[in-house]
mmCIF file of C-alpha atoms in Angstrom:
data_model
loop_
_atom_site.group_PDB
_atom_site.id
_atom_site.type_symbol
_atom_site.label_atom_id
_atom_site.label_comp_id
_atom_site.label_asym_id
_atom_site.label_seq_id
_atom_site.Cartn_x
_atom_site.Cartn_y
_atom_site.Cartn_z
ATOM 1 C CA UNK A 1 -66.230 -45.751 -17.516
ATOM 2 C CA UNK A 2 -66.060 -49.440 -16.602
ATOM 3 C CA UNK A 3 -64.538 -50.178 -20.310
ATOM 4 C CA UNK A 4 -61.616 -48.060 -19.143
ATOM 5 C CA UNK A 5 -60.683 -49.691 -15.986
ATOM 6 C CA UNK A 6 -61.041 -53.092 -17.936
ATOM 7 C CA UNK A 7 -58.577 -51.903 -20.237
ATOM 8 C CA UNK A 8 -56.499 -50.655 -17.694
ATOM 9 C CA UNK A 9 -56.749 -53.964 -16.142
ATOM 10 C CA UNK A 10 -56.222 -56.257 -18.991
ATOM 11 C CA UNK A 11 -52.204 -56.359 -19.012
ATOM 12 C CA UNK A 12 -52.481 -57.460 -15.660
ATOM 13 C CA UNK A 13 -54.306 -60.449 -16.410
ATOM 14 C CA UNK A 14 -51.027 -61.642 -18.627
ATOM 15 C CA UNK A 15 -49.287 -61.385 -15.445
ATOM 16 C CA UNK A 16 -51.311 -63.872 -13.813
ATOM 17 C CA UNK A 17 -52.287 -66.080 -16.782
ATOM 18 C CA UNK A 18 -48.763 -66.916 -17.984
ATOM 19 C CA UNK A 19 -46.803 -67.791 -14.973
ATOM 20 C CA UNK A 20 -49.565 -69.744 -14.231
ATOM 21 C CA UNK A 21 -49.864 -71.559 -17.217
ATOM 22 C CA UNK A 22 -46.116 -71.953 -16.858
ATOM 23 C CA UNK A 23 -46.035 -73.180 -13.363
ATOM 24 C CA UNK A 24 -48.159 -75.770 -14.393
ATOM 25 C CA UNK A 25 -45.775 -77.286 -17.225
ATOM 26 C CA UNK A 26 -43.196 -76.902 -14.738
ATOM 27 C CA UNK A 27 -45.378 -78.715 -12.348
ATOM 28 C CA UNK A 28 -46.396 -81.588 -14.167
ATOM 29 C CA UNK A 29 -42.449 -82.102 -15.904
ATOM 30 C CA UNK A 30 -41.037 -82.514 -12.234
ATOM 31 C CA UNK A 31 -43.878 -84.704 -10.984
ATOM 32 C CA UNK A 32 -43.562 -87.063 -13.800
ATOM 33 C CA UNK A 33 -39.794 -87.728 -13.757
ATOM 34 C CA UNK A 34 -39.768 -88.253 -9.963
ATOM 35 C CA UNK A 35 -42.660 -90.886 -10.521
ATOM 36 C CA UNK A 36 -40.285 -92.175 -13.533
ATOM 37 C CA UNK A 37 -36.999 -92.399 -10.493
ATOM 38 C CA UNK A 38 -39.138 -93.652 -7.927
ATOM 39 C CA UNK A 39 -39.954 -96.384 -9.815
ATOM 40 C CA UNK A 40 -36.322 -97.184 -10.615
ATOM 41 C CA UNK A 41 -35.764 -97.054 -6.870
ATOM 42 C CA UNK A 42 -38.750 -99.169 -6.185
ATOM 43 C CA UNK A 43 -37.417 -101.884 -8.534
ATOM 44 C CA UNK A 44 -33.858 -102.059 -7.057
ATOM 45 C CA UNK A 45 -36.066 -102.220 -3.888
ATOM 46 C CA UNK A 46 -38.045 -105.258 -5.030
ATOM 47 C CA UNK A 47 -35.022 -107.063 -6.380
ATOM 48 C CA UNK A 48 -33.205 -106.873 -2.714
ATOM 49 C CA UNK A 49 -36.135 -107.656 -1.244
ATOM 50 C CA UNK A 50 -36.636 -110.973 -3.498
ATOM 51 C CA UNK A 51 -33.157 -112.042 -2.907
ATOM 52 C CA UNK A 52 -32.351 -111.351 0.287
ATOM 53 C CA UNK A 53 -31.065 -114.818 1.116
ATOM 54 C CA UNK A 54 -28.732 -114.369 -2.217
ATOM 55 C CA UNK A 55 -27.661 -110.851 -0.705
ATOM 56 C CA UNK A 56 -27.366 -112.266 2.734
ATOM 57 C CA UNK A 57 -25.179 -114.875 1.994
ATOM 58 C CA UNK A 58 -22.588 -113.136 -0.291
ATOM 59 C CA UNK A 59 -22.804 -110.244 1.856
ATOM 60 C CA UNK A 60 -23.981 -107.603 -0.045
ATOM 61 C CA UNK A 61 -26.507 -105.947 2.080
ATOM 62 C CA UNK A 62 -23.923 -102.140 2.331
ATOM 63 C CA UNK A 63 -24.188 -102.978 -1.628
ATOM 64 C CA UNK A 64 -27.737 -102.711 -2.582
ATOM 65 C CA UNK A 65 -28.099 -99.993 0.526
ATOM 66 C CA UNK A 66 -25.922 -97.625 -1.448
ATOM 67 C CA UNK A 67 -27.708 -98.792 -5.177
ATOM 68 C CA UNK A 68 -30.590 -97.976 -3.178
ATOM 69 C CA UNK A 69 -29.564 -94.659 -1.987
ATOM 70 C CA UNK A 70 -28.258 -93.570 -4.976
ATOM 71 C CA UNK A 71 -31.375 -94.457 -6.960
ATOM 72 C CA UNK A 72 -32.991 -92.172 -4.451
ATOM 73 C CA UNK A 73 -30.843 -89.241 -4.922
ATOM 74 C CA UNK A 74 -32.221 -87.780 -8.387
ATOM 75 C CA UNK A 75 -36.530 -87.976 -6.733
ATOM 76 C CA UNK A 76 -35.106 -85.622 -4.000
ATOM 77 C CA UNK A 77 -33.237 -83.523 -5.813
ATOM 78 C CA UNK A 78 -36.030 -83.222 -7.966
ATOM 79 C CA UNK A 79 -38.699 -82.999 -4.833
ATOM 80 C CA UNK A 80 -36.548 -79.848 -3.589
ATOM 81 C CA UNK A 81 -36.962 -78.306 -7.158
ATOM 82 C CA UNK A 82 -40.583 -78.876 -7.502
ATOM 83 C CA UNK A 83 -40.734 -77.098 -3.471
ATOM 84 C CA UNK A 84 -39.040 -74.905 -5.390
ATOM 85 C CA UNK A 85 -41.539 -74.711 -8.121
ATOM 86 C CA UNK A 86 -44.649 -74.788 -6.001
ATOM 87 C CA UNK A 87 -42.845 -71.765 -3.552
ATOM 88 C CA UNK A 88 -43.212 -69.769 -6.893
ATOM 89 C CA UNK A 89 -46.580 -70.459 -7.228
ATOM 90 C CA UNK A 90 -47.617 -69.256 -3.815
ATOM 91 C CA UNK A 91 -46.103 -66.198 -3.899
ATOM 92 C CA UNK A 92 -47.711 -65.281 -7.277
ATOM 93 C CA UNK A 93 -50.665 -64.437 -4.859
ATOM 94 C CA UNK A 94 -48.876 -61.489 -4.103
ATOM 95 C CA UNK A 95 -49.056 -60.626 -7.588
ATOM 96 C CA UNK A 96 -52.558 -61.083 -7.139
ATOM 97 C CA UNK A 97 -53.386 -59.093 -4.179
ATOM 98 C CA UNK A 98 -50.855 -56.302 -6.404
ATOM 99 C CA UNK A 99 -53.459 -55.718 -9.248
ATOM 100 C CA UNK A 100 -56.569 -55.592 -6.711
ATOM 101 C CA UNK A 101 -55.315 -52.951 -5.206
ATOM 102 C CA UNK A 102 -54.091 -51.032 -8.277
ATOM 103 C CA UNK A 103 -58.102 -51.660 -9.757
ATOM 104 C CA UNK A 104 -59.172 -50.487 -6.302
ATOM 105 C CA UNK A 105 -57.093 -47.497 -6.476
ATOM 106 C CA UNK A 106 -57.552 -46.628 -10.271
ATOM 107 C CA UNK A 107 -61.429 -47.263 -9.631
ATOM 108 C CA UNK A 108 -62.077 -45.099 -7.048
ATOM 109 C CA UNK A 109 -59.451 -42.257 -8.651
ATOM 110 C CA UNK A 110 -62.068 -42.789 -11.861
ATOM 111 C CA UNK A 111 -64.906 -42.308 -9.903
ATOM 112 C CA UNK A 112 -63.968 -39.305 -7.759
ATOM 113 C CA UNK A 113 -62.764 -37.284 -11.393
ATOM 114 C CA UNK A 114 -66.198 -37.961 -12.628
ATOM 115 C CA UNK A 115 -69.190 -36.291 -12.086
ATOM 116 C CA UNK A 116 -70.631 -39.077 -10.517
ATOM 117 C CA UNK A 117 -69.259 -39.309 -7.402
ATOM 118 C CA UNK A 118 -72.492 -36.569 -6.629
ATOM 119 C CA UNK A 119 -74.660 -39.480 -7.209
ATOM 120 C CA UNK A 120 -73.161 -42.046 -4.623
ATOM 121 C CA UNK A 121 -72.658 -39.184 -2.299
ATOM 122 C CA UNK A 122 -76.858 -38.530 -2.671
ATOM 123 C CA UNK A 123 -77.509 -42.540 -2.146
ATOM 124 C CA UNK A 124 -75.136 -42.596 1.122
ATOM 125 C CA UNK A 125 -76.764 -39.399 2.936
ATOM 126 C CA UNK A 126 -80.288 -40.985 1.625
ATOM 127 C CA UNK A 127 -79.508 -44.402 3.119
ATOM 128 C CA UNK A 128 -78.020 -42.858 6.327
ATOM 129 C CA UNK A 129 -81.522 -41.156 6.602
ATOM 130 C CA UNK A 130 -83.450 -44.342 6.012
ATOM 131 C CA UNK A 131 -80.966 -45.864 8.526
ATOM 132 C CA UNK A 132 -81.943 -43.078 11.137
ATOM 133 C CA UNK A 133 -85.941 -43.680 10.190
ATOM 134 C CA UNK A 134 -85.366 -47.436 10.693
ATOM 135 C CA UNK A 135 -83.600 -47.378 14.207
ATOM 136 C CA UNK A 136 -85.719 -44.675 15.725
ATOM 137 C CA UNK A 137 -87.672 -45.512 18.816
ATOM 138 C CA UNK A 138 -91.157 -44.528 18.760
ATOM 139 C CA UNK A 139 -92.515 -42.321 21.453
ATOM 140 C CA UNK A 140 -95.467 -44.056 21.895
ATOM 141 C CA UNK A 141 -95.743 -47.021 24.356
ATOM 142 C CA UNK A 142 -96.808 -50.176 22.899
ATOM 143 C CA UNK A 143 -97.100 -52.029 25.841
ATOM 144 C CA UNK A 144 -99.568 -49.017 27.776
ATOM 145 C CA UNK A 145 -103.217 -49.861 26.749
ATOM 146 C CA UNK A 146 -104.740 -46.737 28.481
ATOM 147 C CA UNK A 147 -106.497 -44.111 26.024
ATOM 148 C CA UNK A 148 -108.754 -44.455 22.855
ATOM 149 C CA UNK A 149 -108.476 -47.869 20.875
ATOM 150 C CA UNK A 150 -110.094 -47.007 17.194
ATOM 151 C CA UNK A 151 -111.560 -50.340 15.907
ATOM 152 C CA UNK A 152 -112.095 -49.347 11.977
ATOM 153 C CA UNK A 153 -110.224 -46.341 10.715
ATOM 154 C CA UNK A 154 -110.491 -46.092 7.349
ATOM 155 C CA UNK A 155 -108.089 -42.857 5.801
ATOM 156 C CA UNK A 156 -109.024 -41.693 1.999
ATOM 157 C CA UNK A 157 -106.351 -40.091 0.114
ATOM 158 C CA UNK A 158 -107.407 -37.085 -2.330
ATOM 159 C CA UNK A 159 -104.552 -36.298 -4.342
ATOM 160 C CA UNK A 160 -107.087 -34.589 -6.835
ATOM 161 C CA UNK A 161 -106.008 -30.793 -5.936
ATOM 162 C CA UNK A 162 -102.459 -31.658 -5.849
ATOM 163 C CA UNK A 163 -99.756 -29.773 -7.646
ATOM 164 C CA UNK A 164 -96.625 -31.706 -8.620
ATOM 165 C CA UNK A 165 -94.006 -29.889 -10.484
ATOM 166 C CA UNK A 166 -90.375 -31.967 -11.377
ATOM 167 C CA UNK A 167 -87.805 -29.791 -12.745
ATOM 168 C CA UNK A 168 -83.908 -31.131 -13.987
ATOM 169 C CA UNK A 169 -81.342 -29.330 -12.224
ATOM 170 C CA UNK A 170 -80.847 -27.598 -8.620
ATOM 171 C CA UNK A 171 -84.691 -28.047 -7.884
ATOM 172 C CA UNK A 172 -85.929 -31.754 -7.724
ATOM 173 C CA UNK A 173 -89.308 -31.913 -6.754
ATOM 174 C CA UNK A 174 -92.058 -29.514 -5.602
ATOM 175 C CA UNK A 175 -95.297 -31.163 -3.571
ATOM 176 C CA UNK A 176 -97.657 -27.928 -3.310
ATOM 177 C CA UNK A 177 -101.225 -29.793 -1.241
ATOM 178 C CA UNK A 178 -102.738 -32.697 -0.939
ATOM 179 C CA UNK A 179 -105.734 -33.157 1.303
ATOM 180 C CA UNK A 180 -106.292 -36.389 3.613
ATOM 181 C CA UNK A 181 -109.395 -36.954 5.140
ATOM 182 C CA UNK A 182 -110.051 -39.579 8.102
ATOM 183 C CA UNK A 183 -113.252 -40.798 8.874
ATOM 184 C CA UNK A 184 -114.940 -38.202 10.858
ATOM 185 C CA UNK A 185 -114.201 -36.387 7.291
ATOM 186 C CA UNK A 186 -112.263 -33.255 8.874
ATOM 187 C CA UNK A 187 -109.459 -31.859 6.602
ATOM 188 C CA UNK A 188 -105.669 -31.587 6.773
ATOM 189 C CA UNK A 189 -103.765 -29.244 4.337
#
């Protein structure tokens, strides 16, 4: 049964495993040419910085502002596309959360057509009963110290005359007698 739902789900996997991969050339493309036009920018920064005097004195400062501003023109445009880029990325959770819920759903359709949805039925009303077992409040007073107080019980356990009988099917188990015996040796049935 599981083989099936892995089959089921292996398409999927393409859908998350090639954009991906994708993304990622996409990715790394943008982030290296802006770090290639940032550095252009950063060296028209350096050389207006070194001569400023030079700059100063022929008047040139609106000059190398605009060289400036047009070196950074390209890293933004390029900053916008990989927002872009990464925007993609993010939503390609959705794709995600898309084929959970289609294994959830084709999962649990499997498992109610087969003949095993008896068996998890069984192990839910079992554990609700062991749940009931656990929480229930005894009816006898711990704190209250009045009455007998036994200081060695010992309890033997003859399973000798029992009768066990297991049958497959509707039947599951028959218990016919077992005896226990306390210490003052009297019998239960």
């Amino acid at each position: 049964m599981l083989w099936r739902l892995t089959i089921v789900v292996l398409p999927f996997i393409l859908l998350l495993v090639i954009p991906g991969v994708i993304y990622r050339e996409i990715l790394m493309r943008l982030s290296r040419k802006m770090k290639q036009e940032f550095s252009k920018a950063e060296s028209r920064a350096k050389h207006a910085i070194s001569s400023v005097r030079t700059i100063y004195a022929f008047v040139g400062e609106s000059k190398a502002s605009s060289a400036y501003s047009a070196a950074l023109q390209l890293p933004v445009k390029l900053g916008l596309t990989q927002g872009l880029a990464m925007g993609l990325v993010v939503s390609n959770n959705g794709v995600v959360f898309v084929v959970w819920s289609f294994t959830s759903y084709y999962g649990s359709r499997m498992l109610m057509d087969s003949q095993q949805m008896k068996c998890f039925a069984d192990a839910c009303s079992t554990g609700e009963l062991i749940m009931e077992v656990m929480i229930q409040v005894p009816k006898i007073d711990l704190d209250n110290m009045e009455g007998e107080i036994l200081d060695n019980v010992r309890v033997k356990l003859n399973l000798d005359k029992s009768n066990f009988r297991i049958r497959q099917g509707q039947k599951a188990l028959s218990l016919k007698i077992f005896v226990y015996k306390s210490q003052q040796e009297k019998a239960w049935l």
